[in-house]
XYZ file of N, CA and C in Angstrom:
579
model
N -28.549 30.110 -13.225
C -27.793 29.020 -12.660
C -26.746 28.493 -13.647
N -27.248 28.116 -14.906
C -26.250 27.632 -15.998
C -25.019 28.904 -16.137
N -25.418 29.864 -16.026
C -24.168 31.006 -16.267
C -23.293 30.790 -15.314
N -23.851 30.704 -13.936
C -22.779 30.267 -13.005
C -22.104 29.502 -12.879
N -22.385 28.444 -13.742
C -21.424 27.468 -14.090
C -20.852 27.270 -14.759
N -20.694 27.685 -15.875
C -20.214 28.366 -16.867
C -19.291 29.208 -16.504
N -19.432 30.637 -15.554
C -18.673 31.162 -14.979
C -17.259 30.628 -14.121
N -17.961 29.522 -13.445
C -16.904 29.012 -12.388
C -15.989 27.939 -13.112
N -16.485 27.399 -14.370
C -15.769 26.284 -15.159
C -14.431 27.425 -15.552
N -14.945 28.294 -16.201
C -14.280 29.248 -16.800
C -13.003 29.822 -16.078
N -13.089 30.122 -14.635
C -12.371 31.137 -13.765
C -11.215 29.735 -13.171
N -11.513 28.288 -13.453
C -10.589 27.433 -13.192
C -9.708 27.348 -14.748
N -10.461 27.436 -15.457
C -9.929 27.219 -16.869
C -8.665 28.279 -16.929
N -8.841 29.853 -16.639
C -8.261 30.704 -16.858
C -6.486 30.409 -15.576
N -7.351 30.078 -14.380
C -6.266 29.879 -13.520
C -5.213 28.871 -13.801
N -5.664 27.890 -14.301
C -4.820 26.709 -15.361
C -4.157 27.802 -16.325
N -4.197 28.382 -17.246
C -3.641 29.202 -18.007
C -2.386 29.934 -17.438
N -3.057 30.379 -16.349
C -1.879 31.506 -15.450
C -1.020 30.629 -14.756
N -1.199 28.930 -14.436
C -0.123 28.716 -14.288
C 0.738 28.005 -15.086
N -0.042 28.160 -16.783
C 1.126 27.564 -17.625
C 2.085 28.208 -17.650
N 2.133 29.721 -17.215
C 2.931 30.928 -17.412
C 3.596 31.079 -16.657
N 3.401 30.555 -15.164
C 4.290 31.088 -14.089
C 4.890 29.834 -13.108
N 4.210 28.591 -14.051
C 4.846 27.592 -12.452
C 5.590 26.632 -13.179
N 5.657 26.157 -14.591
C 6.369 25.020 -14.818
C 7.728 24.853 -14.476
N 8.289 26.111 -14.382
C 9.910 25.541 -14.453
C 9.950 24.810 -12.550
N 8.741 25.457 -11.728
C 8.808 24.819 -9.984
C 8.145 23.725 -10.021
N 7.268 23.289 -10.897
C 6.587 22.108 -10.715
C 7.741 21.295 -11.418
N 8.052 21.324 -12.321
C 9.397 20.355 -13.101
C 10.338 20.004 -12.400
N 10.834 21.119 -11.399
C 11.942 21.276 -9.955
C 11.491 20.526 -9.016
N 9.943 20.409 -8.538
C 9.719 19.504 -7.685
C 9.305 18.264 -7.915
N 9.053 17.959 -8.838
C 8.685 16.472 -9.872
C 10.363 16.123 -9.820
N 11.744 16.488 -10.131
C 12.914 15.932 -9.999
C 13.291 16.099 -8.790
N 12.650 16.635 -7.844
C 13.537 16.704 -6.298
C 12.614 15.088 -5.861
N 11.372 15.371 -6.174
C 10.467 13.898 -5.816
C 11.023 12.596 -6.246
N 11.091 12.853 -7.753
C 12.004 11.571 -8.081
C 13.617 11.300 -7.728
N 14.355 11.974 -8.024
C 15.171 12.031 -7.053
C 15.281 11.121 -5.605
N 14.255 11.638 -4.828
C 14.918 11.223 -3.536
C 14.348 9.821 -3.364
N 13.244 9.069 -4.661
C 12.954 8.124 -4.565
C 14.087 7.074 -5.427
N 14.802 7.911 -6.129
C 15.692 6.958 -6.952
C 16.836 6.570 -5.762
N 16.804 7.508 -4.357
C 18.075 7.417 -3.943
C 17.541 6.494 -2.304
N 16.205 5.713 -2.691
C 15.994 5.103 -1.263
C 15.074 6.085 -0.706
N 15.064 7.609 -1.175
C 14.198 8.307 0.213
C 12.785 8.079 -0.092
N 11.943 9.006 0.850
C 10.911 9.024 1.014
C 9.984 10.606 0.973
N 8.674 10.339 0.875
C 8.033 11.837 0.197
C 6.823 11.716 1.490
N 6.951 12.731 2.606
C 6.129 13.020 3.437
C 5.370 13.963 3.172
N 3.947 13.623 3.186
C 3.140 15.066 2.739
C 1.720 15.137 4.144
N 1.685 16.471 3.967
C 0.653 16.665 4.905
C -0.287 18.003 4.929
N -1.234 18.656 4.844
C -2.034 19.195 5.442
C -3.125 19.624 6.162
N -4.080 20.620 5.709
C -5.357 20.315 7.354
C -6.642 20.545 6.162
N -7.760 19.791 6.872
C -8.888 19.669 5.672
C -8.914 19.571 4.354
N -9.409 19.930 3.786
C -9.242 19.906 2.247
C -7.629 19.423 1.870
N -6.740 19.887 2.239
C -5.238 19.749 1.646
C -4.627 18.222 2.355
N -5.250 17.767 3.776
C -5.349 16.644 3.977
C -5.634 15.601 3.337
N -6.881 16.019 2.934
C -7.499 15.043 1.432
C -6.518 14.719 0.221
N -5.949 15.557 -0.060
C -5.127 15.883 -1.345
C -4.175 15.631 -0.854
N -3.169 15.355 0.097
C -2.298 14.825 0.498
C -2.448 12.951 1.050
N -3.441 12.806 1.205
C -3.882 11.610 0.927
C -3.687 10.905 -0.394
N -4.250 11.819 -0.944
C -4.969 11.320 -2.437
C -3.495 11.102 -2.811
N -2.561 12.087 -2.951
C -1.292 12.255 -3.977
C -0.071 10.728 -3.100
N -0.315 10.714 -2.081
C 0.139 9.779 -1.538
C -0.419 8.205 -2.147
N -1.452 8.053 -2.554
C -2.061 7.066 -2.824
C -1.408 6.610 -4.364
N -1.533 7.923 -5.193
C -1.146 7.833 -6.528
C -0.051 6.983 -6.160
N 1.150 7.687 -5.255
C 2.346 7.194 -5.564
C 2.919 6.190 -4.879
N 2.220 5.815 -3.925
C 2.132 4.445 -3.208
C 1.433 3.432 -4.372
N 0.244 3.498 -4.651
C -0.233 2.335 -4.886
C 0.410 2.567 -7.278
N -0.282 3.301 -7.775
C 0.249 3.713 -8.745
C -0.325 4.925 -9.207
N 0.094 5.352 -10.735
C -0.758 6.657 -11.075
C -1.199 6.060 -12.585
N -0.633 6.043 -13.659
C -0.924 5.981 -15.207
C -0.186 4.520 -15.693
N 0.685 4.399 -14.810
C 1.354 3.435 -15.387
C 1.612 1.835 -14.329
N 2.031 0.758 -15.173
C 2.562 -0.314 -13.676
C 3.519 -0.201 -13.354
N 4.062 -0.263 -11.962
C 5.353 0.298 -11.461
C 5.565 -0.098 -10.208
N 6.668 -0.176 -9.778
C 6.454 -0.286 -8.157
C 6.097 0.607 -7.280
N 5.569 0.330 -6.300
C 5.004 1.218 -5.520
C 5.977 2.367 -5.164
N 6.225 3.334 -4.700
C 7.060 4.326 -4.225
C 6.589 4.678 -2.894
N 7.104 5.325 -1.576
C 7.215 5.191 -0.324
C 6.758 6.656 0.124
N 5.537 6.824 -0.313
C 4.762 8.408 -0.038
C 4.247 8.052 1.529
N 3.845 9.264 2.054
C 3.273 8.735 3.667
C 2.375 10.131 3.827
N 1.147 9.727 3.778
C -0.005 11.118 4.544
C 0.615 11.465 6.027
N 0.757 12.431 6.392
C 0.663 12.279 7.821
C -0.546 12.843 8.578
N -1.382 12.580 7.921
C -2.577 13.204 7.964
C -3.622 11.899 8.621
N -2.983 10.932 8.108
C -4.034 9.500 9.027
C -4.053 8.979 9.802
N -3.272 8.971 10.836
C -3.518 8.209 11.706
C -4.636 9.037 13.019
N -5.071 8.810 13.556
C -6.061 9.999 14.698
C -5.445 9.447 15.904
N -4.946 8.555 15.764
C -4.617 7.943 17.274
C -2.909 8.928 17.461
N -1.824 8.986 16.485
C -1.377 9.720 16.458
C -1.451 11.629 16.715
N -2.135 11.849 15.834
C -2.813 13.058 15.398
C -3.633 14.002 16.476
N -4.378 12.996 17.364
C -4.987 13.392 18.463
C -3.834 13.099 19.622
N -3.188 12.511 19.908
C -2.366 12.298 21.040
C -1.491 13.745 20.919
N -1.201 13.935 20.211
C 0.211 14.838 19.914
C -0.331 16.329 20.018
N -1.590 16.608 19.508
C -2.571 17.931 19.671
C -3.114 17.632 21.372
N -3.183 16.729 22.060
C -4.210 16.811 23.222
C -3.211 16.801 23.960
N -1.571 16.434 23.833
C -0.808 16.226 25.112
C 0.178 17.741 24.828
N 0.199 18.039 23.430
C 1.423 19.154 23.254
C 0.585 19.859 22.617
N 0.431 20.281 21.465
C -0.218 21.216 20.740
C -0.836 21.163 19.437
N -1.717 21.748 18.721
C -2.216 21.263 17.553
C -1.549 21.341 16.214
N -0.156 22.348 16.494
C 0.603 22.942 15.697
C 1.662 22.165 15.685
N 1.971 21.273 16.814
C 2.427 20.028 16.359
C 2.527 18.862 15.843
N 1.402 19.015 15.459
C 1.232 17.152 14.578
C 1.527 16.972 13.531
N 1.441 17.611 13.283
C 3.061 17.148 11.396
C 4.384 17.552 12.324
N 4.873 18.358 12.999
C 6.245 18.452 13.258
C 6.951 17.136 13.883
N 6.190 17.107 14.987
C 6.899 15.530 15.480
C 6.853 14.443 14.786
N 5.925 14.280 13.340
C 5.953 13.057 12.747
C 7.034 13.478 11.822
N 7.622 14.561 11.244
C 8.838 14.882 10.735
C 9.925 14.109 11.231
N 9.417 15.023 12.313
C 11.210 14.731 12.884
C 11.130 13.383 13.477
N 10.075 12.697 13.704
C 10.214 10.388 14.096
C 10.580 10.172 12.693
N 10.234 10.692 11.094
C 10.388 9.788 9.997
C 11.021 10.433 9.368
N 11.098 12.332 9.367
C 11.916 12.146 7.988
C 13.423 12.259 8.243
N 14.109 12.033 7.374
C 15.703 11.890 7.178
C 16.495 12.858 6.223
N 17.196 13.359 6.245
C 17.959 14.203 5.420
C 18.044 13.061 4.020
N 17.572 14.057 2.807
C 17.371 13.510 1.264
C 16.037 12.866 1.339
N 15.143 13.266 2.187
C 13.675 13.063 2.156
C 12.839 14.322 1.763
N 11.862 14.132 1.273
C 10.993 15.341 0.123
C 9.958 15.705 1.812
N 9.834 16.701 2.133
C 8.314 17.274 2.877
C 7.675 17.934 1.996
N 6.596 17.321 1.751
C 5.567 18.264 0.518
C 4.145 18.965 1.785
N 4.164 20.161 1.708
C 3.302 20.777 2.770
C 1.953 21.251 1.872
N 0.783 21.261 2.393
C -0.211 21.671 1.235
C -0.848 22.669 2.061
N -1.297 23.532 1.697
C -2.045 24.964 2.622
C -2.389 25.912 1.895
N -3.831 25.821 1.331
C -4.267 26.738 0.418
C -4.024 28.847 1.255
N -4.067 28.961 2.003
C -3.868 30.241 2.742
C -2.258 29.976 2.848
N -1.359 29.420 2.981
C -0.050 29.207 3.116
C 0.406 29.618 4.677
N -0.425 29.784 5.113
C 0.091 30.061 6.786
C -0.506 29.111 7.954
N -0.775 27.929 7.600
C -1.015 27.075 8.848
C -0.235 26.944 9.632
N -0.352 26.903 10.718
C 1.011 26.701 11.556
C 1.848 25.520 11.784
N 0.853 24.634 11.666
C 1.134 23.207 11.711
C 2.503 22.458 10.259
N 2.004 23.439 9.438
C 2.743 23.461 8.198
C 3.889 24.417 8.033
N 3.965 25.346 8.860
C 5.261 25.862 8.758
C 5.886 25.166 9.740
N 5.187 25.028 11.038
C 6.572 24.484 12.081
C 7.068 22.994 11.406
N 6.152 22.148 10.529
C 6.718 21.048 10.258
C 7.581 21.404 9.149
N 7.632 22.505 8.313
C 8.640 23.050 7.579
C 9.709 22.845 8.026
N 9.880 23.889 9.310
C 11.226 23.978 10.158
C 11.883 22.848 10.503
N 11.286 21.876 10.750
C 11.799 20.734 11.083
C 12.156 19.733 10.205
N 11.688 19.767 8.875
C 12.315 19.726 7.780
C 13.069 19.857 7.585
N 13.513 21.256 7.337
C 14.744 22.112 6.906
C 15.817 21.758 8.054
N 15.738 21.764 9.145
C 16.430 21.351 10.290
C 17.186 19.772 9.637
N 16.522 18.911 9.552
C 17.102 17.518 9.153
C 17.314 17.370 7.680
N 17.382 18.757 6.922
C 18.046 18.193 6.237
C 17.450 17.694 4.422
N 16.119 18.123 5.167
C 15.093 17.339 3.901
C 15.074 18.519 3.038
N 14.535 17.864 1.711
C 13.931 19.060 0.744
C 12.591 19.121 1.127
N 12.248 20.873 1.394
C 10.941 21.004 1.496
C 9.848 21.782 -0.106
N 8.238 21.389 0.042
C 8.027 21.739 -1.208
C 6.852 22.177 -0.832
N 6.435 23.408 -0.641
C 4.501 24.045 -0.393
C 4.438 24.405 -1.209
N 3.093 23.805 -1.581
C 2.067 24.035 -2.449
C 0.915 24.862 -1.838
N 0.877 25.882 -2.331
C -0.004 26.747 -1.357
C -0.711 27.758 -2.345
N -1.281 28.888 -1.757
C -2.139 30.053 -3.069
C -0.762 30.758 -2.828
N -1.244 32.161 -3.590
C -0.382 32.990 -4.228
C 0.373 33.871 -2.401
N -0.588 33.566 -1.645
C -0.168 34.625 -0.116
C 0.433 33.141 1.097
N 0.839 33.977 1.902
C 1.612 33.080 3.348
C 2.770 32.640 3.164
N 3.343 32.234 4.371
C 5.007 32.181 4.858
C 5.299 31.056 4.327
N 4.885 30.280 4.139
C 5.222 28.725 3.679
C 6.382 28.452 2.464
N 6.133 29.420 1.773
C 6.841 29.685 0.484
C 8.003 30.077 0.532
N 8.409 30.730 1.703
C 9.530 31.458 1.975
C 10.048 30.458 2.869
N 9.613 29.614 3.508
C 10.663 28.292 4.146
C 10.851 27.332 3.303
N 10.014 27.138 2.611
C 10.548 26.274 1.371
C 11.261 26.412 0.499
N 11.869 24.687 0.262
C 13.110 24.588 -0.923
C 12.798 25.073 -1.806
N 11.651 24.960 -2.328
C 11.066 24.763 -3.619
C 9.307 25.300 -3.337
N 9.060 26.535 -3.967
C 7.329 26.958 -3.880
C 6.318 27.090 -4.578
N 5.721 26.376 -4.697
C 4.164 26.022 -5.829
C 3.288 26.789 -5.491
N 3.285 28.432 -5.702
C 2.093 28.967 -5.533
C 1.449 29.359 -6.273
N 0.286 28.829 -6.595
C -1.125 29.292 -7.006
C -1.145 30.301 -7.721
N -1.477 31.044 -8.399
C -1.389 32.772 -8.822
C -3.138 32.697 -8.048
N -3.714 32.725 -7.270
C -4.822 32.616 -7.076
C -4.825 33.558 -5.212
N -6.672 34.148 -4.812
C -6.385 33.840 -3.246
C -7.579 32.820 -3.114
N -8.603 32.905 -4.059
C -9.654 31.975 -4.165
C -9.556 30.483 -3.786
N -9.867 29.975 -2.252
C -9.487 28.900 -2.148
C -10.334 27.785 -2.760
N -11.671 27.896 -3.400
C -11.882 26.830 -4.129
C -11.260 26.497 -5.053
N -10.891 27.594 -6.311
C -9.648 27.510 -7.334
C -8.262 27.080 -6.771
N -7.923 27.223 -5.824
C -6.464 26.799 -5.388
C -6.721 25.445 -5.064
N -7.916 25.112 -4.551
C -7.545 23.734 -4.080
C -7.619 22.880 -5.112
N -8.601 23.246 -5.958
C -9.133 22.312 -7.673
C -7.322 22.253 -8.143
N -6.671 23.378 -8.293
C -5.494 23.659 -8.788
C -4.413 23.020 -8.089
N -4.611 22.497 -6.656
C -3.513 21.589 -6.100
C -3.900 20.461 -6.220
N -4.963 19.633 -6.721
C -5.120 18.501 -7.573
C -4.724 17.778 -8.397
N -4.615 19.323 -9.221
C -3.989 19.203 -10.935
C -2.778 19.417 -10.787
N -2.046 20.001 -9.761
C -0.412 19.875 -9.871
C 0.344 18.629 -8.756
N -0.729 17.707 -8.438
C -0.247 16.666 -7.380
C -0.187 15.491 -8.321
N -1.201 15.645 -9.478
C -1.341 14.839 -10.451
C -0.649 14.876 -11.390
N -0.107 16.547 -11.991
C 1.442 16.176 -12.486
C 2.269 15.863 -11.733
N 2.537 16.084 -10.901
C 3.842 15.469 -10.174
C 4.000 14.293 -10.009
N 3.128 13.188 -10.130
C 3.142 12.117 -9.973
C 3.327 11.725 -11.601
N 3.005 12.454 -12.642
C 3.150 11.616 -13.639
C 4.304 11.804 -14.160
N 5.119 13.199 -13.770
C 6.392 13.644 -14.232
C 7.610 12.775 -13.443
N 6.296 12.097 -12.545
C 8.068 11.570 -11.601
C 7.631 10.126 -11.814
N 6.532 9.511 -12.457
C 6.584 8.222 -13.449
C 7.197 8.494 -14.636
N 7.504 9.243 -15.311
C 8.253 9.560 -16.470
C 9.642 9.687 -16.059
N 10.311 10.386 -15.197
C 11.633 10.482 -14.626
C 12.000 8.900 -14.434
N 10.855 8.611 -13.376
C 11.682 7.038 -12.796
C 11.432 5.908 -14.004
N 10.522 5.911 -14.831
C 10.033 4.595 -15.001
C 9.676 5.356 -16.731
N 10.413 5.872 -17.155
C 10.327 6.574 -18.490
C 9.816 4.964 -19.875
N 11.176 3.791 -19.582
C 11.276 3.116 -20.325
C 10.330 1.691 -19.925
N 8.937 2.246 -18.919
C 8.559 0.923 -18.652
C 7.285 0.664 -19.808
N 6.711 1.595 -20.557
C 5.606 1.254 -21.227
C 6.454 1.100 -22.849
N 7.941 0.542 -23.072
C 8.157 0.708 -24.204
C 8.463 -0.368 -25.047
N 8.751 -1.061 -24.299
C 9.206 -2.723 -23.994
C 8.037 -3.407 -25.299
């Protein structure tokens, strides 16, 4: 039992490694497209299904309420919470619509869509891609190393991984830089005072 844990500490440890090698210059790209569109008034819509729901919650929370530092709040939005929404829009049109139509009611051209989908092919997450890209927004999936998501996006955070427990531990740790790289962008000079 202890080896196995040991094992599995290890196989996250290593995947952290592989993406010191292959993702900073896209995570740095999407940490300034994030700050960015908050320096300019916009807003950062994120969304996915189970697990990436969670984590699109969570990363929303950081940057709504705060992350490391005091700051003002910033204007993140799950679209992952409401059920009264969420269920209306799957029970009257389709299930593959419920991030698309909340796109296209909120977001605005110079608004961030951050999509999360450890397999990178939800559908729900590409069509709300499209509708993204349609108005105008920067889009940003965070997804594993396979699926279409990457290829509609502005900007693609994939995983070197297909292991979705490692991918999802690993879209944690890059929701959590992004939030601290884009407290450093916006709010560099607030702990200096």
């Amino acid at each position: 039992m202890k080896e196995s844990v040991v094992k599995l500490l290890k196989e996250g440890a290593e995947l952290r490694l592989k993406m010191a090698e292959s993702m900073v210059e896209d995570i740095t790209e999407a940490a300034e497209a994030i700050a960015g569109a908050f320096k300019a008034g916009r807003k950062l819509l994120l969304f996915g299904n189970g697990g990436s729901a969670a984590d699109a919650q969570h990363i929303a929370a950081e940057f709504m309420n705060r992350f490391l530092i005091e700051r003002p709040p910033l204007p993140a939005i799950a679209l992952t919470t409401d059920t009264s929404i969420l269920t209306s829009i799957a029970n009257d049109y389709a299930y593959d619509d419920i991030f698309s139509k909340q796109v296209k009611a909120l977001g605005k051209k110079g608004d961030v869509a951050l999509g999360i989908t450890t397999g990178g092919s939800s559908a729900n997450v590409l069509k709300a891609f499209r509708v993204a890209n349609k108005l105008g927004m920067t889009t940003i999936a965070l997804t594993g190393e396979a699926g279409k998501a990457a290829s509609l996006a502005s900007i693609s955070l994939q995983i070197p991984s297909r292991s979705v427990p490692r991918i999802q531990e690993a879209h944690i740790v890059v929701g959590h830089i992004l939030c601290e790289l884009t407290d450093t962008l916006l709010f560099r000079d607030v702990g200096k005072r």
